[in-house]
mmCIF file of C-alpha atoms and ligand atoms in Angstrom:
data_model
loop_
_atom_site.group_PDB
_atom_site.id
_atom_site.type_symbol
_atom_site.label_atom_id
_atom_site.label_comp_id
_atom_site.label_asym_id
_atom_site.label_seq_id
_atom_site.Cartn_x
_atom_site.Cartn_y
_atom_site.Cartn_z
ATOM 1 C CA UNK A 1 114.107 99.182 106.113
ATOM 2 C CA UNK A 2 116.481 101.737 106.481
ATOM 3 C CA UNK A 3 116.487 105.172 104.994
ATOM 4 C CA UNK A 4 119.263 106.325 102.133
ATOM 5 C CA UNK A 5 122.184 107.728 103.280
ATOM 6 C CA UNK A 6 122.204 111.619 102.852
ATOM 7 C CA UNK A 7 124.946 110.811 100.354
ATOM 8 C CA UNK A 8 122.723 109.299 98.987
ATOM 9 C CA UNK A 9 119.580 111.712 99.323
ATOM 10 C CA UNK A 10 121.528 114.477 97.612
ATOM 11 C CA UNK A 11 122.358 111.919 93.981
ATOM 12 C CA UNK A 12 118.897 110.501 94.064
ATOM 13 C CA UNK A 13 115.710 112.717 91.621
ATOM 14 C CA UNK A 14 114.440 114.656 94.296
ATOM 15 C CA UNK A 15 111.199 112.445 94.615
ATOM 16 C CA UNK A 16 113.255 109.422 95.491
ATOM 17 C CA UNK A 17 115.177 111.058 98.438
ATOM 18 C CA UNK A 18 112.385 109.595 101.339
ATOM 19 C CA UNK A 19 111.987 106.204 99.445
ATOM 20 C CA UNK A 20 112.088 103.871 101.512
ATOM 21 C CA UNK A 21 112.344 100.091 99.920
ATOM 22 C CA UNK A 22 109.550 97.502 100.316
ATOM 23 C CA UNK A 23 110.941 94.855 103.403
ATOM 24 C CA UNK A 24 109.142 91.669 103.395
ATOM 25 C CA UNK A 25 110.913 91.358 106.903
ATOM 26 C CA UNK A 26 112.024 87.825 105.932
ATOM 27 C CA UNK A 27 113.722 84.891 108.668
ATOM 28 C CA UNK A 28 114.546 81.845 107.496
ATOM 29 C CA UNK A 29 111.734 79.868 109.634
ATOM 30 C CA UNK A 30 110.625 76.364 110.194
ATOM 31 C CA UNK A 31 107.137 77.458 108.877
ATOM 32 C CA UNK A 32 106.943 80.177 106.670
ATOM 33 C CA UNK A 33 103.250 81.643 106.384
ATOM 34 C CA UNK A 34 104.404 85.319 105.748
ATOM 35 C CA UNK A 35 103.854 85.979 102.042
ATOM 36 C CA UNK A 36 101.011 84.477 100.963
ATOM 37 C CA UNK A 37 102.937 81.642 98.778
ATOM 38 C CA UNK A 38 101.320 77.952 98.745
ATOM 39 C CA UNK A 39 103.023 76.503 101.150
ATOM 40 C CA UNK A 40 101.853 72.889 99.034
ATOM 41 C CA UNK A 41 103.975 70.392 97.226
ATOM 42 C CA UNK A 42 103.282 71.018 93.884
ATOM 43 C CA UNK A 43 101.399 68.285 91.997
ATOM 44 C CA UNK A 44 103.369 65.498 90.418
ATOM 45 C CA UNK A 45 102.303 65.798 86.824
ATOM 46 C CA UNK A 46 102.603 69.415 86.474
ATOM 47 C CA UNK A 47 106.299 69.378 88.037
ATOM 48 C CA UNK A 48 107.257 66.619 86.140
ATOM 49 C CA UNK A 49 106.163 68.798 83.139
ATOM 50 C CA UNK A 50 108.012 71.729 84.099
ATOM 51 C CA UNK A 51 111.113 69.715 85.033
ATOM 52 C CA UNK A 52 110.840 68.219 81.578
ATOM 53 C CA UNK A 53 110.452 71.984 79.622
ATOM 54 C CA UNK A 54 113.507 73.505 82.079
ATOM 55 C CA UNK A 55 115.302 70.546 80.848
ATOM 56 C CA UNK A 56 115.144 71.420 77.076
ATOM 57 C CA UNK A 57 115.638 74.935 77.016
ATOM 58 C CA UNK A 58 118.739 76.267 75.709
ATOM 59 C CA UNK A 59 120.305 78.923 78.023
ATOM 60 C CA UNK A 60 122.316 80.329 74.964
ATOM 61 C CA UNK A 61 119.422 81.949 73.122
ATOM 62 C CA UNK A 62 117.661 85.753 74.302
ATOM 63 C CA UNK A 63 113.422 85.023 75.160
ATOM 64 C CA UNK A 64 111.110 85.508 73.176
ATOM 65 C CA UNK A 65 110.242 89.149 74.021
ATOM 66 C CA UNK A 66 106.409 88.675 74.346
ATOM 67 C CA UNK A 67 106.220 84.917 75.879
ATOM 68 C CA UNK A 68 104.514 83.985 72.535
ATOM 69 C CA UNK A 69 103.819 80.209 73.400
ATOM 70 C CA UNK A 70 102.904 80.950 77.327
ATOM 71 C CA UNK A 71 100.579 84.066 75.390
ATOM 72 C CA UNK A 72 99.138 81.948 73.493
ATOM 73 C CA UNK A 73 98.175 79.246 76.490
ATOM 74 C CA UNK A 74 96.460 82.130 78.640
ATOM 75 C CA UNK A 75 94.814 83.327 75.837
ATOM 76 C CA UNK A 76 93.598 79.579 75.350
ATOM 77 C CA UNK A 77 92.633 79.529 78.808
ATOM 78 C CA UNK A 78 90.962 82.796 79.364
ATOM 79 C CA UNK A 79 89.258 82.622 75.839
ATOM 80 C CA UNK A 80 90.292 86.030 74.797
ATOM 81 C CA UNK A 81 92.703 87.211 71.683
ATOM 82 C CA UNK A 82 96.696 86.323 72.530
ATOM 83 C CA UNK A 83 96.355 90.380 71.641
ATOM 84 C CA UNK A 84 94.914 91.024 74.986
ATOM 85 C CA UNK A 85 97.156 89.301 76.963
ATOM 86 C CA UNK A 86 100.757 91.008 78.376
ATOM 87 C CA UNK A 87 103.409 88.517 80.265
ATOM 88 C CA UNK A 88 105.591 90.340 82.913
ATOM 89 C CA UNK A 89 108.376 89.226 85.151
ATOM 90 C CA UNK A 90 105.316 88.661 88.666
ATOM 91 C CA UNK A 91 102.752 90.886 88.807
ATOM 92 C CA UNK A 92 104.748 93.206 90.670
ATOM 93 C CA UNK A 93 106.728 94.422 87.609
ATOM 94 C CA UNK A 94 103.618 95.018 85.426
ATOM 95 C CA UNK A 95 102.123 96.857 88.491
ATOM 96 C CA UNK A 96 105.580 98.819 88.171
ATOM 97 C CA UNK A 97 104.596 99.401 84.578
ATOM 98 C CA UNK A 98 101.065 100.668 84.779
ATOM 99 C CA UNK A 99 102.404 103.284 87.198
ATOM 100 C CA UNK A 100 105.247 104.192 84.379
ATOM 101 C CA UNK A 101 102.992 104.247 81.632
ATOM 102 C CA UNK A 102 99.776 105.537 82.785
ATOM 103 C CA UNK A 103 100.726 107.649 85.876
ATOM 104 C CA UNK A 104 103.057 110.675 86.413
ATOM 105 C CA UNK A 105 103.480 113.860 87.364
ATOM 106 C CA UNK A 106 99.918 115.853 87.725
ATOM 107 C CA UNK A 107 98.201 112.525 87.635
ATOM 108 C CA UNK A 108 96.290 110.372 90.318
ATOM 109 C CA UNK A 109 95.543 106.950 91.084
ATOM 110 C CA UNK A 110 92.990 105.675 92.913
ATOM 111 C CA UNK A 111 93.493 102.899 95.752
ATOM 112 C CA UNK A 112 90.824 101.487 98.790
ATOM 113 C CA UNK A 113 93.321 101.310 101.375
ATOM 114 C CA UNK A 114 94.204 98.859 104.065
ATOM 115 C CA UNK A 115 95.739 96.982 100.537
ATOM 116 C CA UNK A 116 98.807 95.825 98.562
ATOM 117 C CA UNK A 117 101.593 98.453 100.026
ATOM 118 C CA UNK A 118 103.444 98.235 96.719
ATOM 119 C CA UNK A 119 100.312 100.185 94.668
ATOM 120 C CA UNK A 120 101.751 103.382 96.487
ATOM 121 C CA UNK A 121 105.139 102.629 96.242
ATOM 122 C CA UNK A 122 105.186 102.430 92.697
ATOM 123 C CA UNK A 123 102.778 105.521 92.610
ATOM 124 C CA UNK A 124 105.436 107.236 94.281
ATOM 125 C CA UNK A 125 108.158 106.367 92.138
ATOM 126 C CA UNK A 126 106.383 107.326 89.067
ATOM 127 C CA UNK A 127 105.540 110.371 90.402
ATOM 128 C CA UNK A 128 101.832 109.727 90.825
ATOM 129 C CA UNK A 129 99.383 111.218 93.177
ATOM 130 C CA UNK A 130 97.499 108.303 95.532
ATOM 131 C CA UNK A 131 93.867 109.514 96.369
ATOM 132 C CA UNK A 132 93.029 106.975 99.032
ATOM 133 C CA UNK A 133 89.398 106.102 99.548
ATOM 134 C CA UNK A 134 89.771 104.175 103.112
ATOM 135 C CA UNK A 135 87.927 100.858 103.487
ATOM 136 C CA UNK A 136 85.376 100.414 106.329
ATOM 137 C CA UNK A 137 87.274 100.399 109.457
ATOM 138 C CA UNK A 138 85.448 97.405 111.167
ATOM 139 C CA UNK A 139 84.430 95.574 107.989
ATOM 140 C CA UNK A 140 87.103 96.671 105.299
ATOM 141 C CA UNK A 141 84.030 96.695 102.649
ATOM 142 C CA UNK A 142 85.268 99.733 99.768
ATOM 143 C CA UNK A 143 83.068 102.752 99.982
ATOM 144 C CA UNK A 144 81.359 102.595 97.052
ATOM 145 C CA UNK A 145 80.174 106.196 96.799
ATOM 146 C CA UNK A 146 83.725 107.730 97.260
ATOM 147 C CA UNK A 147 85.540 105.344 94.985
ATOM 148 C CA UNK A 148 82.970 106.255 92.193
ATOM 149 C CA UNK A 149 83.752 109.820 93.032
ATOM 150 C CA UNK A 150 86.892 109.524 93.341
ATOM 151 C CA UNK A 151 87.338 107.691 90.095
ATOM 152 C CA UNK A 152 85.679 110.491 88.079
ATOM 153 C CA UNK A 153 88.677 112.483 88.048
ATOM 154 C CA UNK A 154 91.931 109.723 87.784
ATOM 155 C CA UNK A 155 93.626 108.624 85.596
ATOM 156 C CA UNK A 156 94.179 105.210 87.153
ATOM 157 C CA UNK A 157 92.386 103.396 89.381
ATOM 158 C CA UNK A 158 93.504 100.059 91.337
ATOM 159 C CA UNK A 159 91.297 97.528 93.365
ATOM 160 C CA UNK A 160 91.782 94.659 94.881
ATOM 161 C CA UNK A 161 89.916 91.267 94.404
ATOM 162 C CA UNK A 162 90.100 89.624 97.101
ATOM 163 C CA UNK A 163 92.197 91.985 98.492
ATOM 164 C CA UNK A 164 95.437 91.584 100.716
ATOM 165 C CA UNK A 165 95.386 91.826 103.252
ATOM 166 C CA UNK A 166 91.903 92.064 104.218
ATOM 167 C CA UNK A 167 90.184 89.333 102.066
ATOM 168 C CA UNK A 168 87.347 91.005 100.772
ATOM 169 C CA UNK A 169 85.887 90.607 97.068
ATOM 170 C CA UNK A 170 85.023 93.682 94.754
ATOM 171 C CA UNK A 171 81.653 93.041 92.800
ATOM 172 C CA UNK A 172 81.429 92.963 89.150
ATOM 173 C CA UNK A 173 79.101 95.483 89.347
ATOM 174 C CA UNK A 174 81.002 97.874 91.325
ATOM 175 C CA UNK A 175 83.898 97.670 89.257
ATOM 176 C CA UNK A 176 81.821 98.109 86.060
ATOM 177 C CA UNK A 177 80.348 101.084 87.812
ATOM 178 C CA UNK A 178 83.561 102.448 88.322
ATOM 179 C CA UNK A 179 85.119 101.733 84.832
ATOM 180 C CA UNK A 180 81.713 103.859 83.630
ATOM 181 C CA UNK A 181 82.874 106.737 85.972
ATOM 182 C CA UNK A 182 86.337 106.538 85.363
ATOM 183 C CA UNK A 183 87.712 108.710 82.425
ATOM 184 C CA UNK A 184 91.624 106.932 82.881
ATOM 185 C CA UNK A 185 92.576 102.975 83.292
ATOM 186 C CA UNK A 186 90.719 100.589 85.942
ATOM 187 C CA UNK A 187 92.784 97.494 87.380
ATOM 188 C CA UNK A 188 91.725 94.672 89.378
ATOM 189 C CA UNK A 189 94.406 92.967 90.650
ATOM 190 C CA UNK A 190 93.276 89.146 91.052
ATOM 191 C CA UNK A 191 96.269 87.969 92.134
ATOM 192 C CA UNK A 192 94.730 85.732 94.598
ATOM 193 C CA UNK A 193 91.751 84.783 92.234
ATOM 194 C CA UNK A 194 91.695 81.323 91.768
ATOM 195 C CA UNK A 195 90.819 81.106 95.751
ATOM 196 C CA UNK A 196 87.748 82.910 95.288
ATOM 197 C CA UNK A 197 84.691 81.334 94.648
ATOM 198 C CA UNK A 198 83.808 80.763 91.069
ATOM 199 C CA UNK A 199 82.120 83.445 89.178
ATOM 200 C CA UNK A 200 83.637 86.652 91.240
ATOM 201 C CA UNK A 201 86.310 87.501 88.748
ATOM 202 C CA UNK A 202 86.367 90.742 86.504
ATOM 203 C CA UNK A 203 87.565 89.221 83.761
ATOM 204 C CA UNK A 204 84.106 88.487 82.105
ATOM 205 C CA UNK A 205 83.951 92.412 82.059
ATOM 206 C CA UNK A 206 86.428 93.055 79.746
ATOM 207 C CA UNK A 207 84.134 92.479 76.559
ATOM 208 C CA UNK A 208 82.281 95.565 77.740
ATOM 209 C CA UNK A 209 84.769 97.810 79.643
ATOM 210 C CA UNK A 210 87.519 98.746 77.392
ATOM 211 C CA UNK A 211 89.300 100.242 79.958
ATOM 212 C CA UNK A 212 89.233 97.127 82.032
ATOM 213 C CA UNK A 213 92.681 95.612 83.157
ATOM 214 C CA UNK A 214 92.800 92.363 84.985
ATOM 215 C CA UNK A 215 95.882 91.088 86.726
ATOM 216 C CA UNK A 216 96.930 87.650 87.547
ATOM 217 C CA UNK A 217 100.220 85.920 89.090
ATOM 218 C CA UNK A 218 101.205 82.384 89.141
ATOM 219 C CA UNK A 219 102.840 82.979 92.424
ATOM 220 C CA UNK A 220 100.152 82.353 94.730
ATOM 221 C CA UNK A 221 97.163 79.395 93.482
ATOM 222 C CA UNK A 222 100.074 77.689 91.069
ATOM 223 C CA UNK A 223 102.972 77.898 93.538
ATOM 224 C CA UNK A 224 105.208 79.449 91.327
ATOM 225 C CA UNK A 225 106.800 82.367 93.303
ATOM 226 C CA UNK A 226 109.682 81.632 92.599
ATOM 227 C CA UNK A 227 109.508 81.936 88.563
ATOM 228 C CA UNK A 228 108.215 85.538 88.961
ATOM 229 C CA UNK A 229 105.207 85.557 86.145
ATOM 230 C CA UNK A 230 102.625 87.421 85.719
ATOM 231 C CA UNK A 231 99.852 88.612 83.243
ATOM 232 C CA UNK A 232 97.514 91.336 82.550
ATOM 233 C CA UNK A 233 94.326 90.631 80.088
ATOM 234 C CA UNK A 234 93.350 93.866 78.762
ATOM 235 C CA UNK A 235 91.755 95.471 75.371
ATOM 236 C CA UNK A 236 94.649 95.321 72.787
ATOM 237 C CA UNK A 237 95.302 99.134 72.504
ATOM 238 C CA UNK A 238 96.409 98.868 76.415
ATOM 239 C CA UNK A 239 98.209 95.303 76.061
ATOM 240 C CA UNK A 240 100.487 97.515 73.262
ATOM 241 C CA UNK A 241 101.471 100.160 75.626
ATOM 242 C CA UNK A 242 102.175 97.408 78.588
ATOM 243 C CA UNK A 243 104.410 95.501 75.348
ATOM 244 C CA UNK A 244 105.875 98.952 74.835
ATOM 245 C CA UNK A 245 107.371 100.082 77.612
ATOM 246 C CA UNK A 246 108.611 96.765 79.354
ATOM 247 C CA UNK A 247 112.400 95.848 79.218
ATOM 248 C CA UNK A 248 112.376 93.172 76.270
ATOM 249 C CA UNK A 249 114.147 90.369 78.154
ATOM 250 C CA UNK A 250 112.290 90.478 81.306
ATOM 251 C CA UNK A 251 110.495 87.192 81.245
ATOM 252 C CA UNK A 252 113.603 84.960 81.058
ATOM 253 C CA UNK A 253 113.682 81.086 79.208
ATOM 254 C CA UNK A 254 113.336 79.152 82.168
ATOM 255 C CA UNK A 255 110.382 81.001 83.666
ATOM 256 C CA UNK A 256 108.297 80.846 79.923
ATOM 257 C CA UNK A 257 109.127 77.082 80.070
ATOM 258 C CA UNK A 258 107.958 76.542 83.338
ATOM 259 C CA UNK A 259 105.027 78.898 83.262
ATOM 260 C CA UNK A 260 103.759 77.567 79.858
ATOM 261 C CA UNK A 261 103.720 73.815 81.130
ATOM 262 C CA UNK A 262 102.174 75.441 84.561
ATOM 263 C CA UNK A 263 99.367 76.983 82.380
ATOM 264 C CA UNK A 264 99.214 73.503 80.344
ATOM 265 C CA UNK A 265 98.562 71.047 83.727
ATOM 266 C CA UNK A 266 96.619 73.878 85.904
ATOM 267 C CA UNK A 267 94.079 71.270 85.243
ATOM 268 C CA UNK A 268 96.020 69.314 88.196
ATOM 269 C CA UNK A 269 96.569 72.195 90.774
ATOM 270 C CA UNK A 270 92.661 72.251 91.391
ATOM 271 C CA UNK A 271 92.877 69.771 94.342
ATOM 272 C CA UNK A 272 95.391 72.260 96.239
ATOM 273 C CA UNK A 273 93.697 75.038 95.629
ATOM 274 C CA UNK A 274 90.142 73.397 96.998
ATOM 275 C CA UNK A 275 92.631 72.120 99.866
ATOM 276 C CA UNK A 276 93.887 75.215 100.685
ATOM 277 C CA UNK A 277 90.330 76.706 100.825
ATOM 278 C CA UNK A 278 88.596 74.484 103.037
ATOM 279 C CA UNK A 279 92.497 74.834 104.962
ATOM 280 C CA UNK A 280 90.859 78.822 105.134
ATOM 281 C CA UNK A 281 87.850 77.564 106.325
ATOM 282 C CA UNK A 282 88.892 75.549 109.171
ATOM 283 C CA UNK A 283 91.611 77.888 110.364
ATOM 284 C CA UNK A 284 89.003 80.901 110.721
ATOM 285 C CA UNK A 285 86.511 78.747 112.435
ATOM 286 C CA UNK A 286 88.836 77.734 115.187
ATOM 287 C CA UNK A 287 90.532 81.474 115.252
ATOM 288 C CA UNK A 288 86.843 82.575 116.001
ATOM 289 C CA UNK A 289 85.675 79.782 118.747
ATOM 290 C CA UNK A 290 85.221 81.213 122.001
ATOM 291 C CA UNK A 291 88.873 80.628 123.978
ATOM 292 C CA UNK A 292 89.849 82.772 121.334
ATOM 293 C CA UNK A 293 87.279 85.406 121.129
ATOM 294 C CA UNK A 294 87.528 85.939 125.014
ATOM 295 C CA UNK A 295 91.558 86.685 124.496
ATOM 296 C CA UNK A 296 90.697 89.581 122.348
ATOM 297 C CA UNK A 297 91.822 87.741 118.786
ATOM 298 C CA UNK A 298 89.068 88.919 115.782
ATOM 299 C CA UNK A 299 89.395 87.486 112.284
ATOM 300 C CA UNK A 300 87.755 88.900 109.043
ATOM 301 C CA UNK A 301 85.831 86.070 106.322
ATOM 302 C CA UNK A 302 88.977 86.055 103.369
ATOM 303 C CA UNK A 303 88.002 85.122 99.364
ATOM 304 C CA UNK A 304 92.055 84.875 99.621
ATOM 305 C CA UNK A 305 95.169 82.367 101.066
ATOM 306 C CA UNK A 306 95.271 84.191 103.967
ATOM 307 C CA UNK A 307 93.288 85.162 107.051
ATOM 308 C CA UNK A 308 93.738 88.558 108.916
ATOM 309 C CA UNK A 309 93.793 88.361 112.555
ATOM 310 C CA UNK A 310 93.586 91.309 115.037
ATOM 311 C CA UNK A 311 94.711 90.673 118.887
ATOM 312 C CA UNK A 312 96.223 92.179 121.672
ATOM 313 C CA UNK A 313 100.051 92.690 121.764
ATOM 314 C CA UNK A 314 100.444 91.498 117.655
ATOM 315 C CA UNK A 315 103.969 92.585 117.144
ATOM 316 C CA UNK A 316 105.266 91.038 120.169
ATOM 317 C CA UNK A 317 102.368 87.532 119.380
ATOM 318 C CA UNK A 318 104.768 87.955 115.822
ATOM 319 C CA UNK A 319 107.864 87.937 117.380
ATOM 320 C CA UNK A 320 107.585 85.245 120.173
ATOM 321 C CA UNK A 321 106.295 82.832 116.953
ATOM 322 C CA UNK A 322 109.282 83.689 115.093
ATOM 323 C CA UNK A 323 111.412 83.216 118.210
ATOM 324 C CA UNK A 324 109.953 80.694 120.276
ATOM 325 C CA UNK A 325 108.346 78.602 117.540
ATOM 326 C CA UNK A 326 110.157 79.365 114.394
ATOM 327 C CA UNK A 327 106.581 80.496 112.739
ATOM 328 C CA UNK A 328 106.826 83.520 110.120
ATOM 329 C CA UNK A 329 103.921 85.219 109.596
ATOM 330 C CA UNK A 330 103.143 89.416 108.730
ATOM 331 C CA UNK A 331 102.863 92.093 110.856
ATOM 332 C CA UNK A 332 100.915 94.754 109.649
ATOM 333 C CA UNK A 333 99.667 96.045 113.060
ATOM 334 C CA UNK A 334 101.925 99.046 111.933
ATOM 335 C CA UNK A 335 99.524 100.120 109.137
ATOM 336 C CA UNK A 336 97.104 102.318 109.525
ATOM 337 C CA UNK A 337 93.612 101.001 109.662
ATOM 338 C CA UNK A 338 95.412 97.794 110.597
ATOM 339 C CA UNK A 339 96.343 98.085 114.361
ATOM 340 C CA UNK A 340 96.895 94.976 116.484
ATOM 341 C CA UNK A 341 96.612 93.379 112.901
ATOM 342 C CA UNK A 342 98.572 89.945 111.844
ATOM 343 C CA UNK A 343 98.440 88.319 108.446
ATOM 344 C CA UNK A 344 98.726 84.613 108.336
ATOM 345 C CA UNK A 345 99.255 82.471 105.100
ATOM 346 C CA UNK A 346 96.599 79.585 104.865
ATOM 347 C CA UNK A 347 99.505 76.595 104.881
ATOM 348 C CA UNK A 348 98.824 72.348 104.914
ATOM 349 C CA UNK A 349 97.035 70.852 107.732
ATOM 350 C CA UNK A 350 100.390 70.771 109.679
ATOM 351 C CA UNK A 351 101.330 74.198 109.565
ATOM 352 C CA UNK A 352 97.970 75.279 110.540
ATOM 353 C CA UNK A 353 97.715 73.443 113.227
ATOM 354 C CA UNK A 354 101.028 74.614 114.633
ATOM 355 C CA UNK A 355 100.186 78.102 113.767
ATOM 356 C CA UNK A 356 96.775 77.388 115.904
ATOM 357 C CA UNK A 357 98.773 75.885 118.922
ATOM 358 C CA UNK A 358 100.968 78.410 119.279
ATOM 359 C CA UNK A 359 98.455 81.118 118.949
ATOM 360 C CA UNK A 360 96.815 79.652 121.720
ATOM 361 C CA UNK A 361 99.359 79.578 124.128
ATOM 362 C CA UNK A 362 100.965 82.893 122.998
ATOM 363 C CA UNK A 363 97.174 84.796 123.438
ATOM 364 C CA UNK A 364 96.311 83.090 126.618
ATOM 365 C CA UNK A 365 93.835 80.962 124.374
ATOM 366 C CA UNK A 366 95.154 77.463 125.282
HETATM 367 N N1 PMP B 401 99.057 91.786 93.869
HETATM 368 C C1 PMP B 401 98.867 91.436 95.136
HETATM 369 C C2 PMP B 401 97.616 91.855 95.812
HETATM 370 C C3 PMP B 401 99.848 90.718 95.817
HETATM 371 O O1 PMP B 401 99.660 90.400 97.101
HETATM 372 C C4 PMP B 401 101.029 90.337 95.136
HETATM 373 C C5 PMP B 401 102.117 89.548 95.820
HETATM 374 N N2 PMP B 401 102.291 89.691 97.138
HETATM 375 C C6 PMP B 401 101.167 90.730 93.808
HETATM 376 C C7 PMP B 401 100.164 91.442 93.197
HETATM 377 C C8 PMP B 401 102.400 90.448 93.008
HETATM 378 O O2 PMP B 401 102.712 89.119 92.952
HETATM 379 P P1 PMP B 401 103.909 88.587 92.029
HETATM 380 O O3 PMP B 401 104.811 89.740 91.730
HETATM 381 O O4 PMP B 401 104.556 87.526 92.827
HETATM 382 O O5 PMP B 401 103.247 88.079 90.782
#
């Protein structure tokens, strides 16, 4: 992404003069496993639901400002109070709002790099110090001892469960451990949750951590990128500053409609999300049998819809399967504690198997 103009640099608050804008480095691609988005036809039921609540909304009316009837379905669901629950326009914009709220100048958040770029982003727009306490290089497992350390003195702290891009679960116990240490705000971001295996989610914590927040997206297990929604569950007093400070309108009509009859059928969205597991499954097996272990590729176990792959020559591997077989998938070999690094999407049987081909012939593995 390029950098702001030095007209541009001199108008911009001082702290925004090296920003340089998140760049999901998107082609238009015959397979597109890039950004982590289920790649699955959606299931008949629940898009014939959502068709059907797009098709009665009015357009002519403001939102409701907090989502009430989509609140009141992930409360349902997550059997907590509609008072601990906070709807935001993806994830991504009630990440934004953590960092507005609960970061700033003189304060410090807490993140277990290699992870989700747009934790420092936001850290650095709001001002906010980033105290990074580096994963593992060769198994990307957090340090435990310096998180909890690191944690005593923050005011925010943000892990990732499983986390992108690596894959890797927290434990309930760490991050109770760390809420216990932590004087400020703890999030887990479970964005990619629902592909974990059952029982791994922080959520059960919250009854004992009141300084718990847990955040979820419907972008990634219900295939609803495109709506942009996203919800925190946290202890009331919190969920009032996250209603607080939001813009009012930021959810818009169509995307409570189609979230809330989303939430209603997720019931039906269990089969893909089982699919694109055992999809997980198979593609790491055959990324770790031998033709590909003697060309130098290494792939990580993932709790996620993705697999992290690490071989020789990735950026150019990236862009001959753009080029040469119209396959998108993310570089991140640029990242530090990432080098030679590749993320691919978990996709159907079909793209998986392409991705595998070309892999082979583009690492020498065929
Ligand atoms: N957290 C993580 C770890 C992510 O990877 C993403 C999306 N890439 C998000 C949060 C935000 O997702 P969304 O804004 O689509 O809800």
């Amino acid at each position: 992404m390029a950098e702001l103009s030095a007209r541009m640099r001199a108008l911009v608050q001082p702290h925004l003069a090296g920003i340089e804008p998140y760049d999901p480095n998107f082609t238009p691609t015959r397979i597109n496993l890039s950004a982590n988005e289920n790649t699955y036809p959606m299931p008949a039921p629940a898009r014939a639901a959502i068709n059907e609540a797009l098709a009665a909304t009015p357009l002519n009316r403001y939102p409701d400002p907090m989502s009430g009837a989509l609140r009141n379905e992930l409360a349902r669901w997550h059997g907590v109070d509609r008072a601990c629950v906070c709807v935001g326009n993806g994830g991504d914009e009630l990440l934004y709002n953590f960092l507005l709220a609960f970061g700033g100048p003189g304060r410090t958040l807490v993140t277990c790099p290699p992870d989700f770029s747009e934790y420092a982003f936001f850290a650095s727009l709001a001002q906010t110090e980033v105290a990074r306490v580096w994963r593992d290089p060769a198994t990307f497992e957090i340090d435990a001892p310096a998180l909890l350390e690191a944690a005593r003195t923050a005011q925010l702290v943000i892990l990732t469960s499983p986390n992108n891009p690596t894959g890797n679960l927290v434990s309930a116990e760490l991050v109770e451990r760390v809420c216990a240490a932590c004087p400020g705000l703890v999030m887990v971001d479970e964005a990619y949750g629902e592909f974990a295996p059952a029982g791994t989610s922080a959520a059960p914590l919250l009854e004992r951590c009141p300084n718990l927040v847990v955040l979820h997206t419907l972008s990634k297990a219900f295939g609803e990128a495109g709506i942009r929604c996203g919800y925190v569950l946290a202890a009331p007093d919190v969920v009032e500053v996250f209603a607080a400070i939001r813009q009012i309108y930021s959810v818009n009509v169509l995307t409570q409609a189609a979230a809330t009859a989303a939430v209603r059928n997720r019931a039906s969205f269990g089969r893909v999300v089982e699919q694109i597991c055992s999809e997980r499954e198979r593609l790491l097996a055959a990324l770790r049998a031998p033709r590909f272990a003697a060309a130098g590729l290494e792939v990580w176990p993932s709790a996620g819809n993705f697999v992290l792959a690490r071989m020789p020559r990735a950026s150019q591997v990236r862009a001959r399967l753009r080029d040469e077989y119209s396959i998108l998938v993310r570089d991140f070999s640029y990242v530090p504690g990432l080098d030679g690094c590749l993320r691919i999407t978990v996709g159907t049987p079909d793209e998986n198997n392409a991705v595998l081909a070309a892999l082979a012939e583009l690492t020498g593995a065929a």
